[in-house]
Short mmCIF file of C-alpha atoms in Angstrom, two decimals:
data_model
loop_
_atom_site.label_atom_id
_atom_site.label_comp_id
_atom_site.label_asym_id
_atom_site.label_seq_id
_atom_site.Cartn_x
_atom_site.Cartn_y
_atom_site.Cartn_z
CA MET A 51 -58.05 -0.15 -47.97
CA ASN A 52 -55.23 2.42 -48.17
CA ILE A 53 -51.68 1.79 -46.95
CA LYS A 54 -52.03 3.78 -43.72
CA LYS A 55 -55.29 2.09 -42.76
CA GLY A 56 -53.83 -1.36 -43.52
CA LEU A 57 -50.85 -0.70 -41.27
CA MET A 58 -53.02 0.66 -38.48
CA ILE A 59 -55.39 -2.33 -38.56
CA GLY A 60 -52.46 -4.74 -38.69
CA LEU A 61 -50.73 -3.14 -35.71
CA ALA A 62 -54.02 -3.02 -33.81
CA ALA A 63 -54.56 -6.74 -34.41
CA LEU A 64 -51.06 -7.50 -33.17
CA GLY A 65 -51.67 -5.37 -30.11
CA PHE A 66 -55.00 -7.08 -29.51
CA SER A 67 -53.26 -10.45 -29.50
CA MET A 68 -51.29 -9.29 -26.45
CA SER A 69 -54.14 -7.56 -24.62
CA ALA A 70 -56.54 -8.81 -21.98
CA ASN A 71 -58.96 -11.43 -23.25
CA ALA A 72 -61.11 -14.00 -21.55
CA VAL A 73 -59.52 -17.26 -22.64
CA ASN A 74 -61.57 -20.44 -23.03
CA VAL A 75 -59.66 -23.68 -23.45
CA GLY A 76 -61.74 -26.84 -23.35
CA GLY A 77 -64.39 -25.12 -21.26
CA VAL A 78 -61.94 -23.67 -18.70
CA VAL A 79 -62.25 -19.87 -18.73
CA TRP A 80 -59.84 -17.32 -17.25
CA ASP A 81 -58.45 -13.81 -17.68
CA PRO A 82 -54.70 -13.83 -18.50
CA ASP A 83 -54.49 -10.20 -17.35
CA SER A 84 -55.82 -10.97 -13.88
CA LEU A 85 -53.76 -9.72 -10.94
CA PHE A 86 -53.58 -13.38 -9.84
CA ASP A 87 -52.53 -14.79 -13.23
CA TRP A 88 -51.48 -17.39 -13.17
CA THR A 89 -52.20 -19.15 -9.90
CA SER A 90 -54.01 -22.36 -9.13
CA VAL A 91 -54.80 -23.93 -5.75
CA THR A 92 -55.61 -27.62 -5.52
CA SER A 93 -56.62 -30.22 -2.99
CA LEU A 94 -54.75 -33.49 -3.25
CA VAL A 95 -54.47 -37.05 -1.99
CA GLU A 96 -51.00 -38.57 -1.94
CA ASP A 97 -49.21 -41.84 -1.30
CA GLN A 98 -46.86 -42.01 1.67
CA LEU A 99 -43.18 -42.86 1.24
CA ASN A 100 -41.90 -46.01 2.87
CA LEU A 101 -38.15 -46.48 2.49
CA THR A 102 -37.99 -49.62 4.61
CA PRO A 103 -37.06 -52.58 2.39
CA GLY A 104 -39.95 -54.98 1.97
CA PRO A 105 -43.26 -55.46 0.15
CA ASP A 106 -44.54 -52.03 1.17
CA PHE A 107 -41.47 -50.15 -0.11
CA VAL A 108 -42.46 -46.83 -1.75
CA ASP A 109 -39.84 -44.38 -3.03
CA THR A 110 -41.89 -42.48 -5.63
CA LEU A 111 -44.48 -39.76 -5.04
CA THR A 112 -47.87 -40.37 -6.64
CA GLY A 113 -51.27 -38.81 -6.08
CA PHE A 114 -54.22 -36.99 -7.54
CA GLY A 115 -56.62 -34.14 -6.83
CA ARG A 116 -58.87 -31.37 -8.03
CA VAL A 117 -58.28 -27.69 -8.81
CA THR A 118 -60.31 -25.63 -6.33
CA THR A 119 -59.16 -22.11 -7.25
CA PHE A 120 -57.99 -20.72 -10.60
CA ASN A 121 -56.68 -17.12 -10.63
CA GLY A 122 -58.52 -16.60 -7.34
CA GLU A 123 -61.84 -17.76 -8.81
CA SER A 124 -64.03 -20.69 -7.78
CA PRO A 125 -64.99 -23.59 -10.09
CA ALA A 126 -68.32 -21.89 -10.83
CA SER A 127 -66.32 -19.05 -12.45
CA PHE A 128 -63.51 -20.89 -14.23
CA CYS A 129 -65.72 -23.83 -15.27
CA PRO A 130 -69.02 -22.04 -16.03
CA SER A 131 -70.27 -24.96 -18.14
CA GLY A 132 -70.16 -27.23 -15.09
CA CYS A 133 -66.84 -28.90 -15.91
CA GLU A 134 -64.13 -29.77 -13.41
CA LEU A 135 -60.34 -29.56 -13.60
CA THR A 136 -58.58 -32.52 -12.00
CA PHE A 137 -55.04 -33.88 -12.01
CA GLU A 138 -52.75 -36.75 -11.18
CA PHE A 139 -49.02 -36.73 -10.54
CA GLY A 140 -46.26 -39.29 -10.31
CA GLY A 141 -42.70 -40.21 -11.14
CA PHE A 142 -41.02 -38.09 -8.42
CA GLN A 143 -38.45 -40.56 -7.10
CA VAL A 144 -36.58 -39.87 -3.87
CA ASP A 145 -32.78 -39.99 -3.81
CA THR A 146 -32.26 -42.45 -0.97
CA THR A 147 -28.50 -41.79 -0.98
CA ASN A 148 -28.87 -38.16 0.08
CA ILE A 149 -31.19 -37.70 3.08
CA ILE A 150 -30.30 -34.83 5.41
CA ASN A 151 -31.58 -34.57 8.97
CA ASP A 152 -31.19 -31.40 11.04
CA VAL A 153 -33.08 -29.43 13.68
CA SER A 154 -35.73 -28.32 11.17
CA GLY A 155 -36.57 -31.85 10.01
CA THR A 156 -35.73 -34.28 7.21
CA HIS A 157 -34.69 -32.98 3.80
CA LEU A 158 -35.27 -35.08 0.70
CA GLY A 159 -34.40 -34.62 -2.96
CA PHE A 160 -36.44 -36.11 -5.81
CA ASN A 161 -35.70 -36.72 -9.47
CA GLY A 162 -38.12 -36.85 -12.38
CA GLY A 163 -41.85 -36.37 -12.11
CA TRP A 164 -44.89 -35.10 -13.99
CA ILE A 165 -48.36 -33.63 -13.43
CA ASP A 166 -51.28 -34.17 -15.83
CA PHE A 167 -54.41 -31.97 -15.67
CA TYR A 168 -57.72 -33.12 -17.12
CA VAL A 169 -60.90 -31.22 -17.96
CA ASP A 170 -63.99 -33.33 -17.39
CA HIS A 171 -67.51 -32.26 -18.37
CA SER A 172 -69.18 -34.61 -15.91
CA ALA A 173 -68.13 -33.35 -12.49
CA ASP A 174 -67.69 -36.61 -10.61
CA PHE A 175 -64.40 -36.22 -8.70
CA ASP A 176 -64.13 -38.49 -5.66
CA SER A 177 -61.18 -38.31 -3.25
CA ASN A 178 -61.61 -42.04 -2.65
CA ASP A 179 -61.30 -42.92 -6.33
CA HIS A 180 -58.12 -42.14 -8.27
CA SER A 181 -59.80 -42.96 -11.59
CA SER A 182 -62.20 -40.02 -11.14
CA SER A 183 -59.24 -37.64 -11.62
CA VAL A 184 -58.23 -38.93 -15.06
CA ASP A 185 -61.54 -39.45 -16.86
CA GLY A 186 -61.45 -36.26 -18.95
CA ASN A 187 -59.41 -34.72 -21.77
CA LEU A 188 -55.74 -33.95 -21.17
CA TRP A 189 -55.75 -30.21 -20.52
CA LEU A 190 -52.15 -29.61 -19.52
CA ARG A 191 -49.10 -31.80 -18.97
CA LEU A 192 -46.19 -30.59 -16.86
CA GLU A 193 -42.83 -32.28 -16.49
CA ALA A 194 -40.25 -31.68 -13.78
CA HIS A 195 -37.53 -29.10 -14.37
CA GLU A 196 -34.44 -30.21 -12.47
CA VAL A 197 -32.03 -27.64 -11.04
CA PHE A 198 -29.06 -27.73 -8.70
CA ASN A 199 -29.93 -27.26 -5.02
CA ALA A 200 -27.05 -25.84 -2.99
CA PHE A 201 -28.37 -27.10 0.35
CA MET A 202 -28.72 -30.68 -0.90
CA GLY A 203 -25.57 -30.43 -3.04
CA ASP A 204 -27.14 -32.07 -6.07
CA THR A 205 -29.62 -31.59 -8.91
CA TYR A 206 -33.28 -32.35 -8.17
CA SER A 207 -36.81 -31.79 -9.42
CA ILE A 208 -38.29 -31.41 -5.91
CA VAL A 209 -36.69 -30.64 -2.58
CA ALA A 210 -38.93 -31.42 0.39
CA GLU A 211 -38.67 -30.62 4.08
CA LEU A 212 -40.57 -32.96 6.37
CA THR A 213 -41.33 -32.20 10.00
CA SER A 214 -42.35 -35.83 10.45
CA PHE A 215 -40.92 -38.71 8.43
CA GLY A 216 -40.57 -42.45 8.65
CA ALA A 217 -43.06 -43.12 11.43
CA GLY A 218 -46.12 -43.63 9.24
CA SER A 219 -47.15 -40.00 9.61
CA ASP A 220 -45.26 -38.01 6.96
CA ALA A 221 -45.90 -34.26 7.07
CA GLY A 222 -44.13 -31.40 5.37
CA GLU A 223 -43.84 -29.36 2.21
CA GLY A 224 -42.08 -29.45 -1.13
CA LYS A 225 -41.25 -27.13 -3.99
CA SER A 226 -40.32 -27.67 -7.62
CA LEU A 227 -40.09 -26.06 -11.05
CA MET A 228 -42.19 -27.45 -13.90
CA ASP A 229 -42.11 -27.26 -17.71
CA VAL A 230 -45.11 -27.39 -20.04
CA ALA A 231 -45.03 -30.57 -22.13
CA GLY A 232 -48.46 -30.89 -23.77
CA GLY A 233 -52.23 -30.73 -23.47
CA LEU A 234 -54.99 -28.50 -24.82
CA ALA A 235 -53.68 -25.44 -22.93
CA ALA A 236 -49.95 -25.95 -23.59
CA GLY A 237 -49.72 -22.91 -25.86
CA ASN A 238 -51.15 -20.68 -23.13
CA PHE A 239 -48.60 -21.61 -20.45
CA ASP A 240 -45.34 -22.32 -22.28
CA THR A 241 -43.74 -19.02 -21.32
CA ASP A 242 -40.29 -19.92 -19.84
CA GLY A 243 -40.92 -17.14 -17.32
CA LYS A 244 -39.65 -18.75 -14.12
CA ALA A 245 -36.17 -19.49 -12.78
CA ASP A 246 -33.84 -21.34 -15.14
CA GLY A 247 -36.38 -20.98 -17.98
CA ALA A 248 -39.05 -23.11 -16.31
CA ASP A 249 -42.75 -22.37 -16.88
CA MET A 250 -44.21 -22.80 -13.38
CA VAL A 251 -43.45 -23.08 -9.69
CA PHE A 252 -45.16 -25.93 -7.84
CA THR A 253 -45.42 -25.95 -4.04
CA SER A 254 -47.25 -28.45 -1.88
CA GLU A 255 -47.94 -29.30 1.73
CA PHE A 256 -49.18 -32.60 3.09
CA GLN A 257 -50.07 -34.45 6.27
CA PRO A 258 -51.70 -37.75 7.26
CA LEU A 259 -55.41 -38.32 6.77
CA PRO A 260 -57.40 -37.85 10.00
CA ASN A 261 -57.08 -40.75 12.45
CA GLY A 262 -54.40 -42.35 10.31
CA GLY A 263 -56.93 -43.40 7.69
CA THR A 264 -56.29 -44.74 4.19
CA THR A 265 -58.40 -44.17 1.07
CA ALA A 266 -59.94 -47.03 -0.87
CA ASP A 267 -57.05 -46.68 -3.35
CA GLY A 268 -54.44 -46.93 -0.59
CA TYR A 269 -53.43 -43.27 -0.18
CA GLU A 270 -52.51 -42.07 3.31
CA LEU A 271 -51.81 -38.34 2.92
CA VAL A 272 -53.95 -35.30 2.19
CA GLY A 273 -52.91 -31.76 1.42
CA SER A 274 -52.93 -28.87 -1.02
CA ALA A 275 -50.73 -27.51 -3.77
CA THR A 276 -50.24 -24.18 -5.50
CA LEU A 277 -49.03 -23.60 -9.04
CA SER A 278 -47.88 -20.18 -10.15
CA GLY A 279 -46.72 -19.00 -13.54
CA ASN A 280 -47.92 -16.80 -16.35
CA SER A 281 -50.57 -17.42 -18.99
CA ILE A 282 -51.11 -15.76 -22.33
CA PRO A 283 -53.95 -15.75 -24.86
CA GLU A 284 -53.28 -18.25 -27.64
CA PRO A 285 -51.09 -15.98 -29.79
CA THR A 286 -51.06 -17.81 -33.10
CA SER A 287 -54.30 -16.98 -34.89
CA ILE A 288 -54.70 -13.31 -34.01
CA ALA A 289 -51.00 -12.58 -34.52
CA LEU A 290 -51.12 -14.21 -37.96
CA ILE A 291 -54.11 -12.05 -38.89
CA GLY A 292 -52.11 -8.99 -37.90
CA LEU A 293 -49.07 -10.11 -39.86
CA GLY A 294 -51.27 -10.86 -42.85
CA LEU A 295 -52.71 -7.36 -42.83
CA LEU A 296 -49.26 -5.84 -42.52
CA GLY A 297 -48.15 -7.95 -45.48
CA PHE A 298 -51.17 -6.77 -47.48
CA ALA A 299 -50.35 -3.15 -46.70
CA ALA A 300 -46.73 -3.73 -47.70
CA ARG A 301 -47.77 -5.28 -51.00
CA ARG A 302 -50.09 -2.34 -51.71
CA ARG A 303 -47.24 0.05 -51.08
CA LYS A 304 -44.86 -1.85 -53.33
CA ALA A 305 -47.46 -1.98 -56.07
#
């Protein structure tokens, strides 16, 4: 291999590491160069807040769900092996000292929080069974990225606006920034590409279950959520091959 060819192959390998590739992580397949990369739409079941002191007091958001769309594709496309991508979330605690009511509704700020995604190769998700959302391998862990919110006048992980609150029929939407913290796909999503160096934007909307129902696990709300960010092919191995070839060409030249 001559010097020029070694350099060309090395540069090509480095370029390839940044080009469009179908990525497969744990059986979940997607194109990081898709126009919709990276977006995910989910259906979710969520616990209802209850800030009235007593045995039913709830001040922390928890819930679970399933990913229904990944980069605009259905599960048959992003889980071609028949897997499913599910998640649970929790730890988002409302600041009960700073609740703002105005003509648009009730505004709440939350601190902390996390979302864990699981890939499961036996598709058995059940909206009535929280355990069915956590019976796979940890695919991606996200942790809340707290930033100052001028409207609320404080630093929060989620700011939510509710059109109905406190009457047993919470409904509204929330938005937060999230950071990658672990999982099989962590290296593909840890990009720091959103505001304040966060990795993803998380938005959700929720309303009561039909007829005021409650799931077998005690959840009262249903809704959907969207995650948006940027994904990349796993850069390490291909980039190292490129660097290795460049080093080989450099050694040949020095020799």
